[in-house]
Tab-separated table of C-alpha atoms and ligand atoms in Angstrom:
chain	number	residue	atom	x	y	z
A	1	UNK	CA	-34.405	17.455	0.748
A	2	UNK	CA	-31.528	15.638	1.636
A	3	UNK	CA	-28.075	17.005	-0.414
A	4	UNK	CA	-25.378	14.535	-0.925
A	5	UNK	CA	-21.537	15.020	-1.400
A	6	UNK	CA	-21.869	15.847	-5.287
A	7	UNK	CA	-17.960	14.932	-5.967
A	8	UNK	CA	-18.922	11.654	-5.139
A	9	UNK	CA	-19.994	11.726	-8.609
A	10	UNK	CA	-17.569	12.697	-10.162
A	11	UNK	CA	-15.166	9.384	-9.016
A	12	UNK	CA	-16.743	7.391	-11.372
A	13	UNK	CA	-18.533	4.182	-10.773
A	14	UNK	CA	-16.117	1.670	-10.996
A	15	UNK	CA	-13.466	0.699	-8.289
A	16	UNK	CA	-10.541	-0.978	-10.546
A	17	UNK	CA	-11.407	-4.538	-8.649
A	18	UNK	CA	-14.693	-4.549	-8.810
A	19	UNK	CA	-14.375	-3.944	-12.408
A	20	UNK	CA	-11.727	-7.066	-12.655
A	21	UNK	CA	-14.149	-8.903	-10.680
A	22	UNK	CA	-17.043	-8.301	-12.808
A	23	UNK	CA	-15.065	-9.216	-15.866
A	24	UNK	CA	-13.782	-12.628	-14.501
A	25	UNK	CA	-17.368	-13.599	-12.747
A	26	UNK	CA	-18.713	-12.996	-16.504
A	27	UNK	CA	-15.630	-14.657	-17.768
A	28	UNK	CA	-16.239	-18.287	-15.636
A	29	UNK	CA	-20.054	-18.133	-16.085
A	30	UNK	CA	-19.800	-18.100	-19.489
A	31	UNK	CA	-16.586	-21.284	-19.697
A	32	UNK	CA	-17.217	-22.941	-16.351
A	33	UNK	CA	-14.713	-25.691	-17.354
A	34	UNK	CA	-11.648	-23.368	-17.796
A	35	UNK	CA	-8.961	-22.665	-14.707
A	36	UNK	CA	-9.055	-19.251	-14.016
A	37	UNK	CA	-5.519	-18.403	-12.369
A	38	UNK	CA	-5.612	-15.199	-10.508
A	39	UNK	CA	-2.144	-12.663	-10.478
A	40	UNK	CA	-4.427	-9.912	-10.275
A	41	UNK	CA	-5.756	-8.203	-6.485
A	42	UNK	CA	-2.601	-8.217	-4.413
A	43	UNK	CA	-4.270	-10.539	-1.505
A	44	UNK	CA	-2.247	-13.474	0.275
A	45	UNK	CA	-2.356	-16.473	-0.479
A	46	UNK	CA	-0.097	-18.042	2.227
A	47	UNK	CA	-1.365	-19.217	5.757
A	48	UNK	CA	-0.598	-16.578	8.420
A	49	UNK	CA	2.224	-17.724	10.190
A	50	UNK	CA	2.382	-19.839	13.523
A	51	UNK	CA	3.897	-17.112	16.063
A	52	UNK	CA	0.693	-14.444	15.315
A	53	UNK	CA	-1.607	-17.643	15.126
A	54	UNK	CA	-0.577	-18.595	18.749
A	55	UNK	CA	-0.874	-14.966	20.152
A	56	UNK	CA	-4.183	-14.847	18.358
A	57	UNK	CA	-5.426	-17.884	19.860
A	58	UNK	CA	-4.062	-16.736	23.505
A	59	UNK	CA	-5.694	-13.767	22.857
A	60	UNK	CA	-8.928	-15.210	22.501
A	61	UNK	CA	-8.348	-17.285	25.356
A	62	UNK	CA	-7.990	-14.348	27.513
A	63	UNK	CA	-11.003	-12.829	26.563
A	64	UNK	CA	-13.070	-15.751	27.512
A	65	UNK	CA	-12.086	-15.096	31.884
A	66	UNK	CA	-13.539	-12.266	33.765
A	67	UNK	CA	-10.481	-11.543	35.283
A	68	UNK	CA	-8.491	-11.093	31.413
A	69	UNK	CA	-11.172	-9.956	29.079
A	70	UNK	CA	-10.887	-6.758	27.464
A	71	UNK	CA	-13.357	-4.240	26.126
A	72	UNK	CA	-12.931	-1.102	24.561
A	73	UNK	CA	-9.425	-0.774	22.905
A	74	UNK	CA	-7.507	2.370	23.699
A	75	UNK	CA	-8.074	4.620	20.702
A	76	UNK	CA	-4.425	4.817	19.749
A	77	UNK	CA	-3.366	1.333	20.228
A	78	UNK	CA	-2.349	-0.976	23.039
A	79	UNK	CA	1.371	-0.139	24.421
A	80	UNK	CA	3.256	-3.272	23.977
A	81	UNK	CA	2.119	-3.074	20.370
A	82	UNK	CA	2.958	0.603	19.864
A	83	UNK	CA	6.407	-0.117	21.875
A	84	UNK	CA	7.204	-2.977	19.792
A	85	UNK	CA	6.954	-1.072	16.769
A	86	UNK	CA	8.886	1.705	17.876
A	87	UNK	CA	11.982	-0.832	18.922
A	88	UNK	CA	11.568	-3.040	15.824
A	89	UNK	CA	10.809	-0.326	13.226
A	90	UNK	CA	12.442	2.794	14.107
A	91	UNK	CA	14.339	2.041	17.123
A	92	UNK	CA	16.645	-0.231	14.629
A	93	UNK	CA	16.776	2.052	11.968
A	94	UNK	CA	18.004	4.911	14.218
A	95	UNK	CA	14.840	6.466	14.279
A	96	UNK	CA	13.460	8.204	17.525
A	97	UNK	CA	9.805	8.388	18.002
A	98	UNK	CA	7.684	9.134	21.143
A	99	UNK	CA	4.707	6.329	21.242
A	100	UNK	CA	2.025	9.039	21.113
A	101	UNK	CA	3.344	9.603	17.148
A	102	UNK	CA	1.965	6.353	16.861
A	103	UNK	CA	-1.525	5.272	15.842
A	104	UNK	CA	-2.642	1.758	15.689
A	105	UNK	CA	-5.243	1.117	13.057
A	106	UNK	CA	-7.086	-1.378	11.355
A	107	UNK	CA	-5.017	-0.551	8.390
A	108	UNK	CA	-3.259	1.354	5.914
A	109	UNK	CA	-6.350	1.677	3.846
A	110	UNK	CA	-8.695	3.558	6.317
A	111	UNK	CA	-5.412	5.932	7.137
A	112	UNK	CA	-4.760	7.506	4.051
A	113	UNK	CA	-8.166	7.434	3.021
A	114	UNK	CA	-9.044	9.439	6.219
A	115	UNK	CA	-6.033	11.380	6.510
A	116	UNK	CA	-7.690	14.209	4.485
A	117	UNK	CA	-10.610	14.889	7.214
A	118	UNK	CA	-7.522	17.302	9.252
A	119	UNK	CA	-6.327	18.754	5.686
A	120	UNK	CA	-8.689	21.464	4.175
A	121	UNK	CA	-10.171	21.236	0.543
A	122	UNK	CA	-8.228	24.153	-0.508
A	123	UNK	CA	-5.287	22.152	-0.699
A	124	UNK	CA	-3.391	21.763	-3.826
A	125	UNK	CA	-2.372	18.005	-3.945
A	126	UNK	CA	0.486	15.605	-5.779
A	127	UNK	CA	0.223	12.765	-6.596
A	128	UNK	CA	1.976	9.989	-8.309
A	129	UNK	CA	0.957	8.365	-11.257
A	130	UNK	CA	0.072	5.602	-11.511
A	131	UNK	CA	-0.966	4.871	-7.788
A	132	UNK	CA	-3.397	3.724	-5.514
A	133	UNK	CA	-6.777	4.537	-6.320
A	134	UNK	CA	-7.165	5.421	-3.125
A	135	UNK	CA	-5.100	8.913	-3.175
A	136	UNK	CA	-6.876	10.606	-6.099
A	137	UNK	CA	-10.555	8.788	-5.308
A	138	UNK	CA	-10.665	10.423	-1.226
A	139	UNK	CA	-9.182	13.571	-2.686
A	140	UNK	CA	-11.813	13.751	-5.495
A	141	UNK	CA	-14.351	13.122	-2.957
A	142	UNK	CA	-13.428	16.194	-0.782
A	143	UNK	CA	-13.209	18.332	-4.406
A	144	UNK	CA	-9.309	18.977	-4.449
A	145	UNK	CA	-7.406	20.266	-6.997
A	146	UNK	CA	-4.897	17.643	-8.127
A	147	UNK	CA	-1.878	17.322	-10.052
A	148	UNK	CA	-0.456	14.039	-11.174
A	149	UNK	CA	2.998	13.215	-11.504
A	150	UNK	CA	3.861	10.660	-14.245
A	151	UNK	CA	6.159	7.496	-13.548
A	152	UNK	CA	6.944	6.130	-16.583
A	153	UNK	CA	10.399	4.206	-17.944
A	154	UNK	CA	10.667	7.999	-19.817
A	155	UNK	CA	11.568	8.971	-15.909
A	156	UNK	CA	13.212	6.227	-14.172
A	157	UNK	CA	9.519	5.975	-12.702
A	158	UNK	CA	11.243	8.959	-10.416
A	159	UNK	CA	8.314	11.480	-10.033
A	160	UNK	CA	8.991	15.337	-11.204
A	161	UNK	CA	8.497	18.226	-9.076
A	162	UNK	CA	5.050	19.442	-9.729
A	163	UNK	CA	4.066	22.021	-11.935
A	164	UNK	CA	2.611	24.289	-9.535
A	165	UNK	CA	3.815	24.250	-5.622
A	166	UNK	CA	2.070	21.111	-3.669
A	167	UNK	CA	1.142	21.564	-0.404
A	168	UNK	CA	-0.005	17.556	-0.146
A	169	UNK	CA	2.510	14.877	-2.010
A	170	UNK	CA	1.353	11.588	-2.002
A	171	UNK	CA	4.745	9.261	-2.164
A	172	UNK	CA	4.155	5.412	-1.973
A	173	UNK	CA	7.486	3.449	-1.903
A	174	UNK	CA	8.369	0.638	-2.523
A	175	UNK	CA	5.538	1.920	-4.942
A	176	UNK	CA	2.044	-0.290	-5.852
A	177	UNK	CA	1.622	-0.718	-8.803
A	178	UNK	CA	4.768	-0.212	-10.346
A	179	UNK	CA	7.254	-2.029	-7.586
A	180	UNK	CA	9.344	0.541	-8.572
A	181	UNK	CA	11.364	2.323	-5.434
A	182	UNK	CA	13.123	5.787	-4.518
A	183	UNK	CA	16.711	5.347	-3.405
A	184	UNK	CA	17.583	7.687	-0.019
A	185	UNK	CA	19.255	10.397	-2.340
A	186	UNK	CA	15.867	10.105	-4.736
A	187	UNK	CA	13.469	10.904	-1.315
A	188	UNK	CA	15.866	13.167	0.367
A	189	UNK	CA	15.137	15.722	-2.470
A	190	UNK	CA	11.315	15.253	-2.093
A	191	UNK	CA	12.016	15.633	2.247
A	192	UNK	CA	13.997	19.113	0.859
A	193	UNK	CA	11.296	19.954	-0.991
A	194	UNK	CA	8.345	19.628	1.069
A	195	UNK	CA	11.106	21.515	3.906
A	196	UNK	CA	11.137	24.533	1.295
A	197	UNK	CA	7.412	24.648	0.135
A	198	UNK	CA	6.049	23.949	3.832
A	199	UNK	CA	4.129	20.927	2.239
A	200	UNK	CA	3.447	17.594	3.715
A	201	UNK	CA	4.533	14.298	2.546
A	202	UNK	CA	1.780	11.512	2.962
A	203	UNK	CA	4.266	8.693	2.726
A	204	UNK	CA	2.607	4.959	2.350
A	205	UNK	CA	5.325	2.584	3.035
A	206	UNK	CA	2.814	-0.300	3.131
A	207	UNK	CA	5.715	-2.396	1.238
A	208	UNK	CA	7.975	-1.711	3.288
A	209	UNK	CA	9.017	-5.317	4.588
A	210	UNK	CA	9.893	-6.653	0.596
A	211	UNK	CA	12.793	-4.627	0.102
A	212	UNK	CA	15.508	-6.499	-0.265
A	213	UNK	CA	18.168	-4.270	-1.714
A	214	UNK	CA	20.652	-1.686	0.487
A	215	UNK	CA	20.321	1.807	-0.055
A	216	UNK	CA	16.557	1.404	-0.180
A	217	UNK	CA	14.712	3.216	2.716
A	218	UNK	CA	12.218	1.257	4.488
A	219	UNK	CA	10.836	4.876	6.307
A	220	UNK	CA	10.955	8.329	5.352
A	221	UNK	CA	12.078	9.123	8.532
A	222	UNK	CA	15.556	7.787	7.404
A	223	UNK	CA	15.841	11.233	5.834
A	224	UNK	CA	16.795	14.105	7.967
A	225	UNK	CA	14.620	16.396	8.318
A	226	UNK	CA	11.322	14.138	7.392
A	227	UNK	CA	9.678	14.570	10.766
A	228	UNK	CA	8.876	17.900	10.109
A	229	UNK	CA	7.666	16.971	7.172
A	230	UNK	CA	5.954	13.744	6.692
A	231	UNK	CA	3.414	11.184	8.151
A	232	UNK	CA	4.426	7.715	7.201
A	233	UNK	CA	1.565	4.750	6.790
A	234	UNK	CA	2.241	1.080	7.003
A	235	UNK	CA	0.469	-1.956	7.361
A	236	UNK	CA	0.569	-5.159	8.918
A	237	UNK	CA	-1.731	-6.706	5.873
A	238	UNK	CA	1.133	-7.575	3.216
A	239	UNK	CA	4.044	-7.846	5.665
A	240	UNK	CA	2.807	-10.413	7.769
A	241	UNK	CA	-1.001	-11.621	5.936
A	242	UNK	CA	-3.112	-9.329	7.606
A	243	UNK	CA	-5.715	-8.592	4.600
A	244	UNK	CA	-8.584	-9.909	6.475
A	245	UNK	CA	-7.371	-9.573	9.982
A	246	UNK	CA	-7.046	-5.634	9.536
A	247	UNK	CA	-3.849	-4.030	11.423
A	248	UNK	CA	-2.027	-0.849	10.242
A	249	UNK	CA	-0.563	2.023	12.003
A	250	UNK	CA	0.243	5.377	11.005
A	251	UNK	CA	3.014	8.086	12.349
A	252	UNK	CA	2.072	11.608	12.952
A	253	UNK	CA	5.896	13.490	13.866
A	254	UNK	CA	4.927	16.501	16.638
A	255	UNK	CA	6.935	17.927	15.050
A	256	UNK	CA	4.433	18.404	12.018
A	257	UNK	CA	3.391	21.705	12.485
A	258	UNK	CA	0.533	22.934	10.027
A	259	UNK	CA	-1.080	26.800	9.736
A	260	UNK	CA	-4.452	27.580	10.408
A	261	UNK	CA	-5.801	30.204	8.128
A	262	UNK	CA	-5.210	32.848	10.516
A	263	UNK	CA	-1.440	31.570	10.343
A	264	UNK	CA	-1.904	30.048	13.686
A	265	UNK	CA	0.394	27.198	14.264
A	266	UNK	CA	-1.223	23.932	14.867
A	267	UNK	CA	0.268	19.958	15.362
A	268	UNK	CA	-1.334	17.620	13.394
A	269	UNK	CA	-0.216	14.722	15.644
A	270	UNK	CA	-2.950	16.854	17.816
A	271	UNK	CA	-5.437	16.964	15.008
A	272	UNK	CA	-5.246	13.483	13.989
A	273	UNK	CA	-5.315	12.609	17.846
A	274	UNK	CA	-8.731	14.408	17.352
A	275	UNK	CA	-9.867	12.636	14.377
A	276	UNK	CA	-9.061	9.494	15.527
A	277	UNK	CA	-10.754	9.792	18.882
A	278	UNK	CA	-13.607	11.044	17.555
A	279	UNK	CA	-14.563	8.630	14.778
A	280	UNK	CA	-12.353	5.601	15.092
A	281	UNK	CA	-12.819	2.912	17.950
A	282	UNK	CA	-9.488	1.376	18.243
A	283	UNK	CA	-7.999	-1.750	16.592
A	284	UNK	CA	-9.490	-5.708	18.212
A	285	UNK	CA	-7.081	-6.423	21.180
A	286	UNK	CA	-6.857	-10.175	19.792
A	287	UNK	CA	-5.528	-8.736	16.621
A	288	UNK	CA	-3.047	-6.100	17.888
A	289	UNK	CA	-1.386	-9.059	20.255
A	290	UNK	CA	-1.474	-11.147	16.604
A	291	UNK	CA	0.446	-8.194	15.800
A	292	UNK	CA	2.634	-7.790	18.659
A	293	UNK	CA	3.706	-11.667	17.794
A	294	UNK	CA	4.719	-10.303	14.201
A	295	UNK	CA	7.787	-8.418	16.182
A	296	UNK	CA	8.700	-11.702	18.145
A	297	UNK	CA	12.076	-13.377	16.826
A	298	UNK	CA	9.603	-16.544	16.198
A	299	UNK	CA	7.236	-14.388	14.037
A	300	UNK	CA	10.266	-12.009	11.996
A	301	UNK	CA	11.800	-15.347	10.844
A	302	UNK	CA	8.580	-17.139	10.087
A	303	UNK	CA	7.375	-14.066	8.015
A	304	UNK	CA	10.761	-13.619	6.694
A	305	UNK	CA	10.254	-17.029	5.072
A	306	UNK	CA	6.852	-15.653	4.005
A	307	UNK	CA	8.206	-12.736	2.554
A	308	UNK	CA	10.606	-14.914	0.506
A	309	UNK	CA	8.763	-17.023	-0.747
A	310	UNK	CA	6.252	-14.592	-2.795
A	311	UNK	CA	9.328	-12.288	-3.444
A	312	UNK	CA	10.143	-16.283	-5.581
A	313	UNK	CA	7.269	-15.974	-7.216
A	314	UNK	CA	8.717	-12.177	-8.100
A	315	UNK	CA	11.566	-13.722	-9.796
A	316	UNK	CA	9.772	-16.374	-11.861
A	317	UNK	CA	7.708	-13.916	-13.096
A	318	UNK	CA	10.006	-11.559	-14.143
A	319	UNK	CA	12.252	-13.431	-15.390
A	320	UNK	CA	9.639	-15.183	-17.708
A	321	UNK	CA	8.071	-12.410	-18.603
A	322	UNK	CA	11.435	-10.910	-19.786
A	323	UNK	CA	12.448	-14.214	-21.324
A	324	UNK	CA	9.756	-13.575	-23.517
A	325	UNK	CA	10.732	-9.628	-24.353
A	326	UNK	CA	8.364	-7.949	-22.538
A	327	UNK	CA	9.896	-4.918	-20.371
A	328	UNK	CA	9.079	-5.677	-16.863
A	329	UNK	CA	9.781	-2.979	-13.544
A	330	UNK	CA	9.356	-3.702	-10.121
A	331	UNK	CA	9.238	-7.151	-8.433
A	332	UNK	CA	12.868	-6.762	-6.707
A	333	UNK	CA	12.098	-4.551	-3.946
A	334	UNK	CA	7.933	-5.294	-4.110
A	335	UNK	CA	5.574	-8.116	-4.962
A	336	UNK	CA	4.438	-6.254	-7.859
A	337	UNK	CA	5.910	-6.832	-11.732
A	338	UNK	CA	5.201	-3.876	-13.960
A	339	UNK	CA	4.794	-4.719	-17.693
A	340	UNK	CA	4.604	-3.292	-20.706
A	341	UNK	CA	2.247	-4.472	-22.937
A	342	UNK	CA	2.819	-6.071	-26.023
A	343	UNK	CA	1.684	-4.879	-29.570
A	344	UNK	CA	0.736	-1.690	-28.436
A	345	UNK	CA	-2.525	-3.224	-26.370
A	346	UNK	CA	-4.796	-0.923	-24.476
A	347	UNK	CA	-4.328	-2.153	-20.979
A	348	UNK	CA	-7.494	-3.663	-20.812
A	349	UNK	CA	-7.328	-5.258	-23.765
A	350	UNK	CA	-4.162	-6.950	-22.621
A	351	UNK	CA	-6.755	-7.747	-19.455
A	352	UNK	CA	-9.341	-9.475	-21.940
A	353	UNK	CA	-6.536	-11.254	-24.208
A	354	UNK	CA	-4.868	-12.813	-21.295
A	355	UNK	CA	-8.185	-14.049	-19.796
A	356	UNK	CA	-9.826	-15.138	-23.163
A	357	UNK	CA	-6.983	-16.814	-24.496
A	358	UNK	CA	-4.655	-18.189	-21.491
A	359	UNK	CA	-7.318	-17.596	-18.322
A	360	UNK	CA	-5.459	-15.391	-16.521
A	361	UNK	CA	-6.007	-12.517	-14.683
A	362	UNK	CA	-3.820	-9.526	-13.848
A	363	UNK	CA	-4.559	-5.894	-13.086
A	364	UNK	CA	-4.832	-3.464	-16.320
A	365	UNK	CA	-2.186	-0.494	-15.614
A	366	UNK	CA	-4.888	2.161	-17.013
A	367	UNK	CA	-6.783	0.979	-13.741
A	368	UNK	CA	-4.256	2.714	-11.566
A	369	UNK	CA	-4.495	6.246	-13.590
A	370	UNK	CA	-3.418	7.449	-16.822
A	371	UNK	CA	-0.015	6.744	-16.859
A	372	UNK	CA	-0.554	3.338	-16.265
A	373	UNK	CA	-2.010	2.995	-19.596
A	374	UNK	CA	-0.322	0.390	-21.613
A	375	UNK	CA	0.696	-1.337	-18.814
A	376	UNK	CA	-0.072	-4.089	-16.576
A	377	UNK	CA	0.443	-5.470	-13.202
A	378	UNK	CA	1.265	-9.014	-11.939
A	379	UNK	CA	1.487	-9.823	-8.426
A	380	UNK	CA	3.271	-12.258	-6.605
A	381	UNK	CA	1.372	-13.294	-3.937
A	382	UNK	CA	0.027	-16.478	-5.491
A	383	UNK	CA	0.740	-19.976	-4.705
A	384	UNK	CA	3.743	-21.082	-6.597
A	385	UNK	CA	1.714	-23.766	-8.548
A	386	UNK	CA	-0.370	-21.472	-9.646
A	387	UNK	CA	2.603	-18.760	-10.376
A	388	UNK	CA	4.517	-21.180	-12.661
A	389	UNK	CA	1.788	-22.500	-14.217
A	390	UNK	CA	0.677	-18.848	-15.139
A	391	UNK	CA	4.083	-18.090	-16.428
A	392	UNK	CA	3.918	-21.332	-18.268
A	393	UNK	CA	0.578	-20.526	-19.818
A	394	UNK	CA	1.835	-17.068	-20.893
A	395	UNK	CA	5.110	-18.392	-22.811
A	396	UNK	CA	3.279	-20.746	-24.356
A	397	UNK	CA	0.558	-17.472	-25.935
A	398	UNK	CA	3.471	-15.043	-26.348
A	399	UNK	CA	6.427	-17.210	-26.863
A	400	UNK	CA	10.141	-17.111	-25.871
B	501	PLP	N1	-1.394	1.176	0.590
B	501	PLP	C1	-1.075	0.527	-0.527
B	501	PLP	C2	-0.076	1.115	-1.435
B	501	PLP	C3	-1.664	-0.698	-0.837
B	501	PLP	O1	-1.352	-1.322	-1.959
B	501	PLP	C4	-2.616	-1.231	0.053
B	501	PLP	C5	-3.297	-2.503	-0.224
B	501	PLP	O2	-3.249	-3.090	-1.259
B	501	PLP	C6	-2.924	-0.518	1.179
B	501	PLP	C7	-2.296	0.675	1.422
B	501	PLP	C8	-3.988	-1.008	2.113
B	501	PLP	O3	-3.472	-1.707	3.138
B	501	PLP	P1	-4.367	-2.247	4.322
B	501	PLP	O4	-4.710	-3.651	4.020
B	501	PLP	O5	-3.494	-2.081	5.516
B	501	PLP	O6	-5.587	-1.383	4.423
């Protein structure tokens, strides 16, 4: 009889927006008339912008002629992607990176949920907390021990060493859910650590284009040392509205060097070379040159504008939100304002209250693990009608 993967049981039903989609579907059956106004699921709302709609469209052009269609991507991604990256992304920073440290993918999502196939079960594993489900959830799947390390305003939302030595830390900065970040002197002592304990750094930088203040880094690689370290994720999805287009890429250092357990010496750029050849097909050529255009100086300034106007939408939020005394984190260098709730409501019952009584929706904090009890997130990647009139709505059920 056929066995199945019994931790897969023990993850719970639930994924947090299915849950908050269940809740609101129930929420406009039952009041059809009401305006439900979404600053929940961190989706775009905004078109995607003119210089990746133009490659897109040449793109598909091409493919359409004998003589320029394309079949099967290469597994790692096309070169003038992987080349503009390097220049735009690490080249500018001061970074070096070789182009076969780079893997295209169809995003950030698939990458650190599939980064654990080269790591063994026996690993013990870090992670922050609150965070993406997706860190604890793939680890829970593959039955690893894991230790979470609390962000909270008690900390500065600056995670603690863990109790016991990690050999897997899961770091995600500018950080979802919290928008909190690490400044360079904050990483650098994770980067020392993981150089002391011979861990690795999973590193999701998916946020990476909203920073807007200096001394934030925008890669880990900024930190001496980190390639020895670290693999760094990002994703073309928030930067430039790639949700549904799908574009991500993830850096594997050769310089990562892991240990068998025979305490042979093994790259993991080599391993996830492996993986990803095996099981992964390559990202749509169409949507790599969409991404290519992102790198353009057409495409940086039209997502720039992008960029700044949800990082508005921040700003209103915040500052209404603390207008009206609730303690808010986040939303300077991310699209994500962390709040406290008022009255001492359970998360989710800050959910409910907000959608019974004012019809909007955000994302309960408890959602994102237990330190996010108490705590909600807004995001700011609604329309701006719909951001201020959320903001209004609030003030006028919580006052000034
Ligand atoms: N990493 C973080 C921290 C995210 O918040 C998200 C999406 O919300 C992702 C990764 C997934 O990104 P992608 O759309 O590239 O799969």
């Amino acid at each position: 009889m056929v066995k199945i993967n019994e931790h897969y049981t023990e993850i719970g039903n639930n994924y947090l927006f299915a849950e908050v989609a269940r809740r609101v579907r129930e929420y406009k059956e039952n009041y059809p008339d009401k305006k439900v106004i979404s600053l929940g699921i961190g989706d775009i709302t905004q078109p995607i912008v003119p210089a990746v709609i133009e490659a897109v469209h040449k793109a598909t052009e091409e493919m359409s002629k004998a003589e320029t269609v394309r079949g099967y991507a290469p597994d790692f991604g096309y070169d003038f992607l992987v080349n503009a990256i390097l220049r735009h992304d690490f080249q500018e920073r001061g970074i070096h990176l070789e182009p076969d440290e780079i893997f295209v993918s169809d995003g950030a999502k698939s990458d650190t949920g599939n980064i654990g196939d080269i790591l063994s079960p026996d690993n013990y594993i870090a992670i922050t907390d609150p965070a993406y489900p997706v860190y604890v959830d793939t680890n829970k799947m593959s039955g690893r021990e894991i230790e979470l390390l609390p962000c909270t305003p008690d900390n500065n939302f600056v995670p603690s060493f863990p109790k016991k030595t990690a050999d897997v830390i899961y770091l995600c900065y500018p950080n979802n859910p919290t928008g909190t970040v690490l400044t360079k002197d904050q990483l650098k002592k994770w980067v020392d650590y993981a150089i002391e304990n011979q861990s690795l750094i999973l590193f999701d930088a998916a946020y990476e284009a909203f920073i807007s203040e200096d001394d934030i880094p925008h890669s880990i690689y900024e930190i001496p040392g980190a390639k020895k370290v670290a693999i760094e994720f990002r994703s073309f999805s928030k930067t430039a509205g790639f949700t549904g287009m799908r574009a991500g890429y993830t850096v594997v250092p050769k310089e990562l060097i892991a240990k068998t357990s025979k305490g042979e010496s093994i790259s993991l750029n080599a391993l996830w070379k492996r993986r990803q050849s095996t099981k992964f097909n390559g990202t749509a050529y169409i949507i790599q040159r969409g991404a290519e255009a992102v790198y353009t100086p057409e495409g940086q300034k039209q997502i720039k504008k992008v960029i700044d106007y949800y990082m508005e939408n921040a700003r209103i939020i915040k500052e209404s939100l603390d207008s009206m005394q609730l303690k808010t984190y986040g939303g300077i260098n991310a699209p994500y304002i962390w709040v406290k709730t008022p009255d001492g409501m359970s998360s989710w019952e800050f959910f409910d209250f907000l959608l019974d009584k004012a019809q909007i929706v955000g994302t309960p904090g408890s959602g994102f693990g237990e330190s996010g009890e108490g705590f909600f997130r807004f995001t700011a990647f609604g329309n701006r009608e719909n951001t201020l009139e959320a903001v209004e709505r609030i003030k006028t059920l919580l006052g000034e």
